[in-house]
């Protein structure tokens, strides 16, 4: 494993250092909101493996460089190009990324994630599976995949499927970002610490265990929104189909419910139906690894869906924010089309774990 000093000359997109008893991972692509690349994923996993066997390292901390956030996700422009070309780079990236997510969830030492600022998609994958997850008043946590014609991955269907009631279904279909209080409510984070105190907290972790240090910094977050919306969320999202969910939301008397219905209808119809199916299937799977294996199938099969290329084009490439989904309406997405996303990939192509 390399440290920050000897990687600078070759690849400084992720930095590693050991400060006292703590191994520190710094995602270092601030201009790209620290979006993950395949080499970054491999190097993080290598570092975690080395530190796991190093008796001098008692805990691990992951953070993002810059002021905007921990990580905005994977490099979706690269996924767009891969899907257009019909090549396999994205599948190789996801295979290693999802294995990293499982490694983090099973890590044998305290894994502390500073979920400050934007934490989306793959950023959730490298943080919310950790044992100590810290949010701040600047945190915006989301799985926004339906907005680009994709489906929550990196264990997102595992995490959201275990949120109280149907809050996770709400977040998965809308792609909405939540602040600190709602991230805590949904089980995506454990502690709130004011952003101004993170440098002091990080410095103290060099000399003491997180369990000893954190209570001196943990505080009560500003109020969230989801607790007071829980009644209509649980009622509306209990419907059997996305179409029925939308109907219930429009019929509900709360203006926020109507706004939510409109938000959902702007997303990819195919991605919405596949996401609902993935969440409900994940609820019947007993381990994170089994859910990640299901997500890997869905992600790989999504590479041949027109909505993935179109969604990334509209949001990231051309930035016209006007995707032309195909099919364009929920009613036009058949059960067979949804089932296609869960089809086996074939011998030697499924996700397995070492």
mmCIF file of C-alpha atoms in Angstrom:
data_model
loop_
_atom_site.group_PDB
_atom_site.id
_atom_site.type_symbol
_atom_site.label_atom_id
_atom_site.label_comp_id
_atom_site.label_asym_id
_atom_site.label_seq_id
_atom_site.Cartn_x
_atom_site.Cartn_y
_atom_site.Cartn_z
ATOM 1 C CA UNK A 1 0.000 0.000 0.000
ATOM 2 C CA UNK A 2 1.227 3.485 -0.815
ATOM 3 C CA UNK A 3 0.973 6.593 1.300
ATOM 4 C CA UNK A 4 0.013 10.039 0.114
ATOM 5 C CA UNK A 5 3.670 10.995 -0.231
ATOM 6 C CA UNK A 6 4.680 8.290 -2.691
ATOM 7 C CA UNK A 7 1.461 8.316 -4.755
ATOM 8 C CA UNK A 8 1.553 12.018 -5.549
ATOM 9 C CA UNK A 9 3.884 11.504 -8.486
ATOM 10 C CA UNK A 10 1.660 8.871 -10.092
ATOM 11 C CA UNK A 11 -1.985 9.076 -9.054
ATOM 12 C CA UNK A 12 -3.259 11.537 -6.492
ATOM 13 C CA UNK A 13 -6.991 10.946 -7.071
ATOM 14 C CA UNK A 14 -7.113 9.188 -3.705
ATOM 15 C CA UNK A 15 -4.632 9.815 -0.890
ATOM 16 C CA UNK A 16 -3.647 7.545 1.975
ATOM 17 C CA UNK A 17 -1.975 8.426 5.233
ATOM 18 C CA UNK A 18 -1.653 7.033 8.729
ATOM 19 C CA UNK A 19 -2.143 9.650 11.428
ATOM 20 C CA UNK A 20 -1.355 8.094 14.764
ATOM 21 C CA UNK A 21 -3.686 5.139 15.177
ATOM 22 C CA UNK A 22 -5.959 6.087 12.224
ATOM 23 C CA UNK A 23 -5.621 5.195 8.557
ATOM 24 C CA UNK A 24 -7.001 8.103 6.515
ATOM 25 C CA UNK A 25 -8.471 7.800 3.015
ATOM 26 C CA UNK A 26 -9.010 11.113 1.212
ATOM 27 C CA UNK A 27 -10.946 11.090 -2.058
ATOM 28 C CA UNK A 28 -9.067 13.736 -4.002
ATOM 29 C CA UNK A 29 -10.971 14.814 -7.105
ATOM 30 C CA UNK A 30 -12.611 17.973 -5.740
ATOM 31 C CA UNK A 31 -13.307 19.460 -9.187
ATOM 32 C CA UNK A 32 -15.301 16.297 -9.997
ATOM 33 C CA UNK A 33 -16.939 16.215 -6.554
ATOM 34 C CA UNK A 34 -14.584 13.333 -5.736
ATOM 35 C CA UNK A 35 -16.373 10.994 -8.156
ATOM 36 C CA UNK A 36 -14.987 7.473 -8.056
ATOM 37 C CA UNK A 37 -12.970 5.894 -10.845
ATOM 38 C CA UNK A 38 -12.014 2.244 -11.182
ATOM 39 C CA UNK A 39 -8.373 2.815 -10.121
ATOM 40 C CA UNK A 40 -9.585 4.700 -7.030
ATOM 41 C CA UNK A 41 -11.797 1.776 -6.013
ATOM 42 C CA UNK A 42 -8.959 -0.720 -6.404
ATOM 43 C CA UNK A 43 -6.534 1.390 -4.402
ATOM 44 C CA UNK A 44 -9.015 1.969 -1.566
ATOM 45 C CA UNK A 45 -9.638 -1.754 -1.298
ATOM 46 C CA UNK A 46 -5.901 -2.437 -1.300
ATOM 47 C CA UNK A 47 -5.364 0.088 1.482
ATOM 48 C CA UNK A 48 -8.198 -1.294 3.602
ATOM 49 C CA UNK A 49 -6.797 -4.802 3.253
ATOM 50 C CA UNK A 50 -3.310 -3.684 4.286
ATOM 51 C CA UNK A 51 -4.589 -1.694 7.269
ATOM 52 C CA UNK A 52 -6.774 -4.556 8.403
ATOM 53 C CA UNK A 53 -3.605 -6.594 8.955
ATOM 54 C CA UNK A 54 -1.580 -3.714 10.425
ATOM 55 C CA UNK A 55 -1.658 -3.713 14.243
ATOM 56 C CA UNK A 56 -0.583 -0.056 14.306
ATOM 57 C CA UNK A 57 -3.820 0.972 12.557
ATOM 58 C CA UNK A 58 -6.762 0.815 14.962
ATOM 59 C CA UNK A 59 -9.428 2.518 12.834
ATOM 60 C CA UNK A 60 -10.012 3.978 9.373
ATOM 61 C CA UNK A 61 -11.410 7.368 8.346
ATOM 62 C CA UNK A 62 -12.714 8.271 4.873
ATOM 63 C CA UNK A 63 -13.283 11.869 3.806
ATOM 64 C CA UNK A 64 -13.498 14.007 0.672
ATOM 65 C CA UNK A 65 -11.139 16.746 -0.445
ATOM 66 C CA UNK A 66 -12.531 20.243 -0.929
ATOM 67 C CA UNK A 67 -15.599 21.906 0.555
ATOM 68 C CA UNK A 68 -18.391 20.431 -1.578
ATOM 69 C CA UNK A 69 -18.758 16.865 -0.419
ATOM 70 C CA UNK A 70 -17.462 13.384 0.246
ATOM 71 C CA UNK A 71 -18.318 11.919 -3.159
ATOM 72 C CA UNK A 72 -20.934 12.527 -5.852
ATOM 73 C CA UNK A 73 -20.840 8.903 -7.068
ATOM 74 C CA UNK A 74 -19.150 7.047 -9.872
ATOM 75 C CA UNK A 75 -17.865 8.581 -13.078
ATOM 76 C CA UNK A 76 -21.155 8.434 -14.982
ATOM 77 C CA UNK A 77 -19.751 10.091 -18.096
ATOM 78 C CA UNK A 78 -17.444 7.080 -18.453
ATOM 79 C CA UNK A 79 -20.454 4.775 -17.990
ATOM 80 C CA UNK A 80 -22.301 6.729 -20.705
ATOM 81 C CA UNK A 81 -19.405 6.278 -23.132
ATOM 82 C CA UNK A 82 -19.072 2.597 -22.264
ATOM 83 C CA UNK A 83 -22.783 1.928 -22.781
ATOM 84 C CA UNK A 84 -22.755 3.721 -26.137
ATOM 85 C CA UNK A 85 -19.732 1.730 -27.278
ATOM 86 C CA UNK A 86 -21.082 -1.600 -26.005
ATOM 87 C CA UNK A 87 -17.857 -2.344 -24.131
ATOM 88 C CA UNK A 88 -17.335 -3.907 -20.699
ATOM 89 C CA UNK A 89 -15.439 -1.326 -18.640
ATOM 90 C CA UNK A 90 -18.492 -0.455 -16.519
ATOM 91 C CA UNK A 91 -19.129 -4.073 -15.555
ATOM 92 C CA UNK A 92 -15.500 -4.430 -14.464
ATOM 93 C CA UNK A 93 -15.762 -1.219 -12.430
ATOM 94 C CA UNK A 94 -19.007 -2.282 -10.739
ATOM 95 C CA UNK A 95 -17.611 -5.715 -9.912
ATOM 96 C CA UNK A 96 -14.756 -4.192 -7.922
ATOM 97 C CA UNK A 97 -16.850 -1.327 -6.521
ATOM 98 C CA UNK A 98 -19.526 -3.657 -5.130
ATOM 99 C CA UNK A 99 -16.860 -5.915 -3.638
ATOM 100 C CA UNK A 100 -15.417 -2.822 -1.945
ATOM 101 C CA UNK A 101 -18.872 -1.976 -0.558
ATOM 102 C CA UNK A 102 -19.119 -5.467 0.955
ATOM 103 C CA UNK A 103 -15.577 -5.191 2.342
ATOM 104 C CA UNK A 104 -16.490 -1.924 4.075
ATOM 105 C CA UNK A 105 -19.635 -3.467 5.565
ATOM 106 C CA UNK A 106 -17.631 -6.384 6.978
ATOM 107 C CA UNK A 107 -14.566 -4.357 7.997
ATOM 108 C CA UNK A 108 -13.040 -5.688 11.194
ATOM 109 C CA UNK A 109 -11.922 -2.290 12.519
ATOM 110 C CA UNK A 110 -13.964 0.867 13.116
ATOM 111 C CA UNK A 111 -14.647 2.515 9.751
ATOM 112 C CA UNK A 112 -15.494 6.191 10.157
ATOM 113 C CA UNK A 113 -17.131 8.010 7.230
ATOM 114 C CA UNK A 114 -17.335 11.804 7.178
ATOM 115 C CA UNK A 115 -20.506 12.257 5.097
ATOM 116 C CA UNK A 116 -20.131 16.023 4.852
ATOM 117 C CA UNK A 117 -21.632 17.847 1.866
ATOM 118 C CA UNK A 118 -22.767 15.884 -1.186
ATOM 119 C CA UNK A 119 -22.874 12.108 -0.707
ATOM 120 C CA UNK A 120 -24.580 10.401 -3.636
ATOM 121 C CA UNK A 121 -24.582 7.066 -5.428
ATOM 122 C CA UNK A 122 -21.137 5.531 -5.102
ATOM 123 C CA UNK A 123 -20.424 8.026 -2.318
ATOM 124 C CA UNK A 124 -23.135 6.312 -0.297
ATOM 125 C CA UNK A 125 -21.483 2.993 -1.112
ATOM 126 C CA UNK A 126 -18.140 3.967 0.427
ATOM 127 C CA UNK A 127 -19.715 5.547 3.505
ATOM 128 C CA UNK A 128 -23.152 4.254 4.524
ATOM 129 C CA UNK A 129 -21.977 0.635 4.843
ATOM 130 C CA UNK A 130 -19.409 1.719 7.439
ATOM 131 C CA UNK A 131 -19.715 1.252 11.164
ATOM 132 C CA UNK A 132 -19.509 4.953 12.146
ATOM 133 C CA UNK A 133 -21.293 7.325 9.760
ATOM 134 C CA UNK A 134 -21.167 11.053 10.517
ATOM 135 C CA UNK A 135 -23.333 13.705 8.841
ATOM 136 C CA UNK A 136 -23.253 17.492 9.169
ATOM 137 C CA UNK A 137 -25.630 20.378 8.505
ATOM 138 C CA UNK A 138 -24.155 20.477 4.978
ATOM 139 C CA UNK A 139 -24.885 16.825 4.188
ATOM 140 C CA UNK A 140 -27.039 15.984 1.166
ATOM 141 C CA UNK A 141 -27.383 12.227 0.915
ATOM 142 C CA UNK A 142 -29.103 10.621 -2.074
ATOM 143 C CA UNK A 143 -29.433 7.698 -4.432
ATOM 144 C CA UNK A 144 -30.495 9.696 -7.528
ATOM 145 C CA UNK A 145 -30.217 6.925 -10.116
ATOM 146 C CA UNK A 146 -33.778 6.975 -11.487
ATOM 147 C CA UNK A 147 -33.071 10.460 -12.847
ATOM 148 C CA UNK A 148 -30.445 9.054 -15.230
ATOM 149 C CA UNK A 149 -32.342 5.927 -16.253
ATOM 150 C CA UNK A 150 -30.499 3.723 -13.769
ATOM 151 C CA UNK A 151 -31.371 1.813 -10.583
ATOM 152 C CA UNK A 152 -29.915 2.289 -7.059
ATOM 153 C CA UNK A 153 -26.796 0.161 -6.686
ATOM 154 C CA UNK A 154 -23.703 -0.032 -4.398
ATOM 155 C CA UNK A 155 -25.978 -1.757 -1.865
ATOM 156 C CA UNK A 156 -28.493 1.074 -2.087
ATOM 157 C CA UNK A 157 -31.456 -1.287 -2.360
ATOM 158 C CA UNK A 158 -30.202 -3.043 0.796
ATOM 159 C CA UNK A 159 -29.894 0.228 2.733
ATOM 160 C CA UNK A 160 -33.114 1.837 1.504
ATOM 161 C CA UNK A 161 -35.068 -1.383 1.838
ATOM 162 C CA UNK A 162 -34.270 -1.380 5.554
ATOM 163 C CA UNK A 163 -35.285 2.205 6.252
ATOM 164 C CA UNK A 164 -38.310 2.662 8.550
ATOM 165 C CA UNK A 165 -41.643 2.040 6.860
ATOM 166 C CA UNK A 166 -41.479 2.974 3.198
ATOM 167 C CA UNK A 167 -39.153 5.944 3.519
ATOM 168 C CA UNK A 168 -36.519 4.076 1.519
ATOM 169 C CA UNK A 169 -38.925 3.445 -1.351
ATOM 170 C CA UNK A 170 -39.714 7.158 -1.386
ATOM 171 C CA UNK A 171 -36.022 8.068 -1.590
ATOM 172 C CA UNK A 172 -35.284 5.420 -4.224
ATOM 173 C CA UNK A 173 -38.061 6.422 -6.626
ATOM 174 C CA UNK A 174 -37.719 10.192 -6.253
ATOM 175 C CA UNK A 175 -33.921 10.274 -5.971
ATOM 176 C CA UNK A 176 -34.402 13.035 -3.408
ATOM 177 C CA UNK A 177 -31.458 14.211 -1.323
ATOM 178 C CA UNK A 178 -31.903 14.316 2.441
ATOM 179 C CA UNK A 179 -30.176 16.303 5.141
ATOM 180 C CA UNK A 180 -28.647 15.129 8.397
ATOM 181 C CA UNK A 181 -31.806 14.479 10.440
ATOM 182 C CA UNK A 182 -33.485 12.521 7.659
ATOM 183 C CA UNK A 183 -30.318 10.531 6.919
ATOM 184 C CA UNK A 184 -30.282 9.535 10.593
ATOM 185 C CA UNK A 185 -33.991 8.675 10.498
ATOM 186 C CA UNK A 186 -33.550 6.489 7.415
ATOM 187 C CA UNK A 187 -30.591 4.599 8.872
ATOM 188 C CA UNK A 188 -28.090 6.036 6.385
ATOM 189 C CA UNK A 189 -26.036 7.705 9.130
ATOM 190 C CA UNK A 190 -25.406 7.366 12.870
ATOM 191 C CA UNK A 191 -24.224 10.703 14.270
ATOM 192 C CA UNK A 192 -24.491 14.434 13.623
ATOM 193 C CA UNK A 193 -21.419 16.620 14.105
ATOM 194 C CA UNK A 194 -21.316 20.315 13.122
ATOM 195 C CA UNK A 195 -19.115 20.746 10.046
ATOM 196 C CA UNK A 196 -16.901 23.308 11.778
ATOM 197 C CA UNK A 197 -15.856 20.675 14.306
ATOM 198 C CA UNK A 198 -14.755 18.007 11.810
ATOM 199 C CA UNK A 199 -11.085 19.118 11.697
ATOM 200 C CA UNK A 200 -10.861 18.947 15.481
ATOM 201 C CA UNK A 201 -12.597 15.567 15.541
ATOM 202 C CA UNK A 202 -10.256 14.224 12.872
ATOM 203 C CA UNK A 203 -7.204 15.450 14.760
ATOM 204 C CA UNK A 204 -8.343 13.765 17.983
ATOM 205 C CA UNK A 205 -8.889 10.454 16.198
ATOM 206 C CA UNK A 206 -5.151 10.228 15.622
ATOM 207 C CA UNK A 207 -4.654 9.541 19.300
ATOM 208 C CA UNK A 208 -7.822 7.884 20.578
ATOM 209 C CA UNK A 209 -10.564 5.420 19.550
ATOM 210 C CA UNK A 210 -13.607 6.836 17.807
ATOM 211 C CA UNK A 211 -15.883 5.431 20.517
ATOM 212 C CA UNK A 212 -14.066 7.596 23.046
ATOM 213 C CA UNK A 213 -13.772 10.742 20.922
ATOM 214 C CA UNK A 214 -17.112 10.971 19.143
ATOM 215 C CA UNK A 215 -19.404 11.570 22.154
ATOM 216 C CA UNK A 216 -17.655 14.901 22.744
ATOM 217 C CA UNK A 217 -18.644 16.096 19.272
ATOM 218 C CA UNK A 218 -22.028 14.515 18.557
ATOM 219 C CA UNK A 219 -24.953 16.944 18.647
ATOM 220 C CA UNK A 220 -28.613 17.253 17.684
ATOM 221 C CA UNK A 221 -29.138 17.988 13.963
ATOM 222 C CA UNK A 222 -31.473 20.644 12.560
ATOM 223 C CA UNK A 223 -35.019 19.297 12.025
ATOM 224 C CA UNK A 224 -35.713 17.172 8.956
ATOM 225 C CA UNK A 225 -38.792 16.763 6.759
ATOM 226 C CA UNK A 226 -39.550 13.063 6.510
ATOM 227 C CA UNK A 227 -40.826 12.370 10.025
ATOM 228 C CA UNK A 228 -43.876 14.585 9.563
ATOM 229 C CA UNK A 229 -44.487 13.124 6.071
ATOM 230 C CA UNK A 230 -44.194 9.538 7.217
ATOM 231 C CA UNK A 231 -47.965 8.885 7.316
ATOM 232 C CA UNK A 232 -48.667 9.670 3.665
ATOM 233 C CA UNK A 233 -45.359 8.172 2.524
ATOM 234 C CA UNK A 234 -46.151 4.828 4.138
ATOM 235 C CA UNK A 235 -49.719 4.901 2.859
ATOM 236 C CA UNK A 236 -48.963 5.860 -0.733
ATOM 237 C CA UNK A 237 -45.885 3.725 -1.312
ATOM 238 C CA UNK A 238 -47.627 0.606 -0.054
ATOM 239 C CA UNK A 239 -49.342 0.326 -3.457
ATOM 240 C CA UNK A 240 -48.424 -2.601 -5.680
ATOM 241 C CA UNK A 241 -47.194 -0.638 -8.702
ATOM 242 C CA UNK A 242 -45.523 2.654 -9.488
ATOM 243 C CA UNK A 243 -48.659 3.767 -11.328
ATOM 244 C CA UNK A 244 -50.732 3.176 -8.192
ATOM 245 C CA UNK A 245 -48.158 4.946 -6.022
ATOM 246 C CA UNK A 246 -48.391 8.012 -8.253
ATOM 247 C CA UNK A 247 -52.211 7.883 -8.184
ATOM 248 C CA UNK A 248 -52.227 7.765 -4.390
ATOM 249 C CA UNK A 249 -49.779 10.646 -4.155
ATOM 250 C CA UNK A 250 -51.903 12.832 -6.426
ATOM 251 C CA UNK A 251 -55.030 11.894 -4.475
ATOM 252 C CA UNK A 252 -53.499 12.715 -1.095
ATOM 253 C CA UNK A 253 -54.398 16.093 0.356
ATOM 254 C CA UNK A 254 -50.851 17.092 1.281
ATOM 255 C CA UNK A 255 -49.248 19.449 -1.293
ATOM 256 C CA UNK A 256 -45.910 17.729 -0.673
ATOM 257 C CA UNK A 257 -47.419 14.437 -1.859
ATOM 258 C CA UNK A 258 -48.572 16.008 -5.135
ATOM 259 C CA UNK A 259 -45.134 17.531 -5.626
ATOM 260 C CA UNK A 260 -43.610 14.107 -5.011
ATOM 261 C CA UNK A 261 -45.829 12.548 -7.693
ATOM 262 C CA UNK A 262 -44.639 15.140 -10.189
ATOM 263 C CA UNK A 263 -41.035 14.459 -9.215
ATOM 264 C CA UNK A 264 -41.491 10.738 -9.829
ATOM 265 C CA UNK A 265 -43.113 11.266 -13.225
ATOM 266 C CA UNK A 266 -40.021 13.141 -14.427
ATOM 267 C CA UNK A 267 -37.850 10.047 -13.902
ATOM 268 C CA UNK A 268 -37.262 7.152 -16.302
ATOM 269 C CA UNK A 269 -40.420 4.979 -16.323
ATOM 270 C CA UNK A 270 -38.349 1.854 -16.883
ATOM 271 C CA UNK A 271 -35.929 2.733 -14.098
ATOM 272 C CA UNK A 272 -38.816 3.458 -11.717
ATOM 273 C CA UNK A 273 -40.475 0.100 -12.256
ATOM 274 C CA UNK A 274 -37.178 -1.774 -12.077
ATOM 275 C CA UNK A 275 -36.200 0.096 -8.898
ATOM 276 C CA UNK A 276 -39.465 -0.838 -7.158
ATOM 277 C CA UNK A 277 -38.981 -4.470 -8.167
ATOM 278 C CA UNK A 278 -35.345 -4.425 -7.004
ATOM 279 C CA UNK A 279 -36.260 -2.994 -3.608
ATOM 280 C CA UNK A 280 -38.967 -5.561 -3.025
ATOM 281 C CA UNK A 281 -36.782 -8.445 -4.126
ATOM 282 C CA UNK A 282 -33.939 -7.178 -1.940
ATOM 283 C CA UNK A 283 -36.239 -7.361 1.074
ATOM 284 C CA UNK A 284 -36.292 -11.134 0.647
ATOM 285 C CA UNK A 285 -32.510 -11.487 0.443
ATOM 286 C CA UNK A 286 -30.681 -12.178 3.669
ATOM 287 C CA UNK A 287 -27.223 -10.683 3.116
ATOM 288 C CA UNK A 288 -25.717 -7.569 1.594
ATOM 289 C CA UNK A 289 -23.650 -9.763 -0.732
ATOM 290 C CA UNK A 290 -26.776 -11.367 -2.208
ATOM 291 C CA UNK A 291 -28.303 -7.933 -2.766
ATOM 292 C CA UNK A 292 -25.115 -6.668 -4.407
ATOM 293 C CA UNK A 293 -25.137 -9.697 -6.708
ATOM 294 C CA UNK A 294 -28.697 -8.813 -7.721
ATOM 295 C CA UNK A 295 -27.732 -5.168 -8.232
ATOM 296 C CA UNK A 296 -24.811 -6.262 -10.414
ATOM 297 C CA UNK A 297 -27.205 -8.118 -12.707
ATOM 298 C CA UNK A 298 -29.484 -5.095 -12.907
ATOM 299 C CA UNK A 299 -26.613 -2.682 -13.534
ATOM 300 C CA UNK A 300 -25.062 -4.795 -16.282
ATOM 301 C CA UNK A 301 -28.401 -5.322 -17.990
ATOM 302 C CA UNK A 302 -29.058 -1.574 -17.765
ATOM 303 C CA UNK A 303 -26.094 -0.974 -20.076
ATOM 304 C CA UNK A 304 -28.284 -2.092 -22.977
ATOM 305 C CA UNK A 305 -31.234 0.062 -21.938
ATOM 306 C CA UNK A 306 -31.674 3.250 -23.983
ATOM 307 C CA UNK A 307 -32.663 5.219 -20.884
ATOM 308 C CA UNK A 308 -29.230 4.975 -19.244
ATOM 309 C CA UNK A 309 -27.417 6.602 -22.159
ATOM 310 C CA UNK A 310 -30.220 9.139 -22.619
ATOM 311 C CA UNK A 311 -30.437 10.017 -18.941
ATOM 312 C CA UNK A 312 -26.713 10.675 -18.600
ATOM 313 C CA UNK A 313 -26.747 12.613 -21.866
ATOM 314 C CA UNK A 314 -29.488 14.914 -20.615
ATOM 315 C CA UNK A 315 -28.077 15.440 -17.123
ATOM 316 C CA UNK A 316 -24.312 15.399 -17.625
ATOM 317 C CA UNK A 317 -23.244 15.462 -21.288
ATOM 318 C CA UNK A 318 -25.547 17.963 -23.009
ATOM 319 C CA UNK A 319 -27.068 19.210 -19.742
ATOM 320 C CA UNK A 320 -30.379 20.110 -21.387
ATOM 321 C CA UNK A 321 -32.247 18.403 -18.503
ATOM 322 C CA UNK A 322 -34.772 17.116 -21.052
ATOM 323 C CA UNK A 323 -34.412 13.329 -21.298
ATOM 324 C CA UNK A 324 -36.542 11.497 -23.858
ATOM 325 C CA UNK A 325 -37.358 8.268 -22.082
ATOM 326 C CA UNK A 326 -38.190 5.115 -24.041
ATOM 327 C CA UNK A 327 -40.856 4.023 -23.246
ATOM 328 C CA UNK A 328 -42.063 7.474 -22.247
ATOM 329 C CA UNK A 329 -44.923 6.407 -19.963
ATOM 330 C CA UNK A 330 -45.164 4.064 -17.000
ATOM 331 C CA UNK A 331 -48.071 2.210 -18.598
ATOM 332 C CA UNK A 332 -45.882 1.324 -21.577
ATOM 333 C CA UNK A 333 -43.224 -0.484 -19.514
ATOM 334 C CA UNK A 334 -44.115 -4.177 -19.524
ATOM 335 C CA UNK A 335 -43.448 -6.735 -16.819
ATOM 336 C CA UNK A 336 -41.231 -8.568 -19.305
ATOM 337 C CA UNK A 337 -39.079 -5.477 -19.773
ATOM 338 C CA UNK A 338 -38.615 -5.171 -16.012
ATOM 339 C CA UNK A 339 -37.823 -8.868 -15.697
ATOM 340 C CA UNK A 340 -35.077 -8.488 -18.299
ATOM 341 C CA UNK A 341 -33.001 -6.493 -15.802
ATOM 342 C CA UNK A 342 -32.913 -9.440 -13.398
ATOM 343 C CA UNK A 343 -31.903 -12.004 -16.030
ATOM 344 C CA UNK A 344 -28.804 -14.098 -15.233
ATOM 345 C CA UNK A 345 -25.637 -12.822 -16.867
ATOM 346 C CA UNK A 346 -24.226 -16.235 -17.692
ATOM 347 C CA UNK A 347 -21.413 -18.445 -16.470
ATOM 348 C CA UNK A 348 -18.382 -16.525 -15.243
ATOM 349 C CA UNK A 349 -20.105 -13.144 -15.440
ATOM 350 C CA UNK A 350 -22.063 -13.056 -12.170
ATOM 351 C CA UNK A 351 -20.757 -11.125 -9.182
ATOM 352 C CA UNK A 352 -19.085 -13.353 -6.607
ATOM 353 C CA UNK A 353 -17.133 -12.490 -3.491
ATOM 354 C CA UNK A 354 -13.645 -13.656 -2.511
#
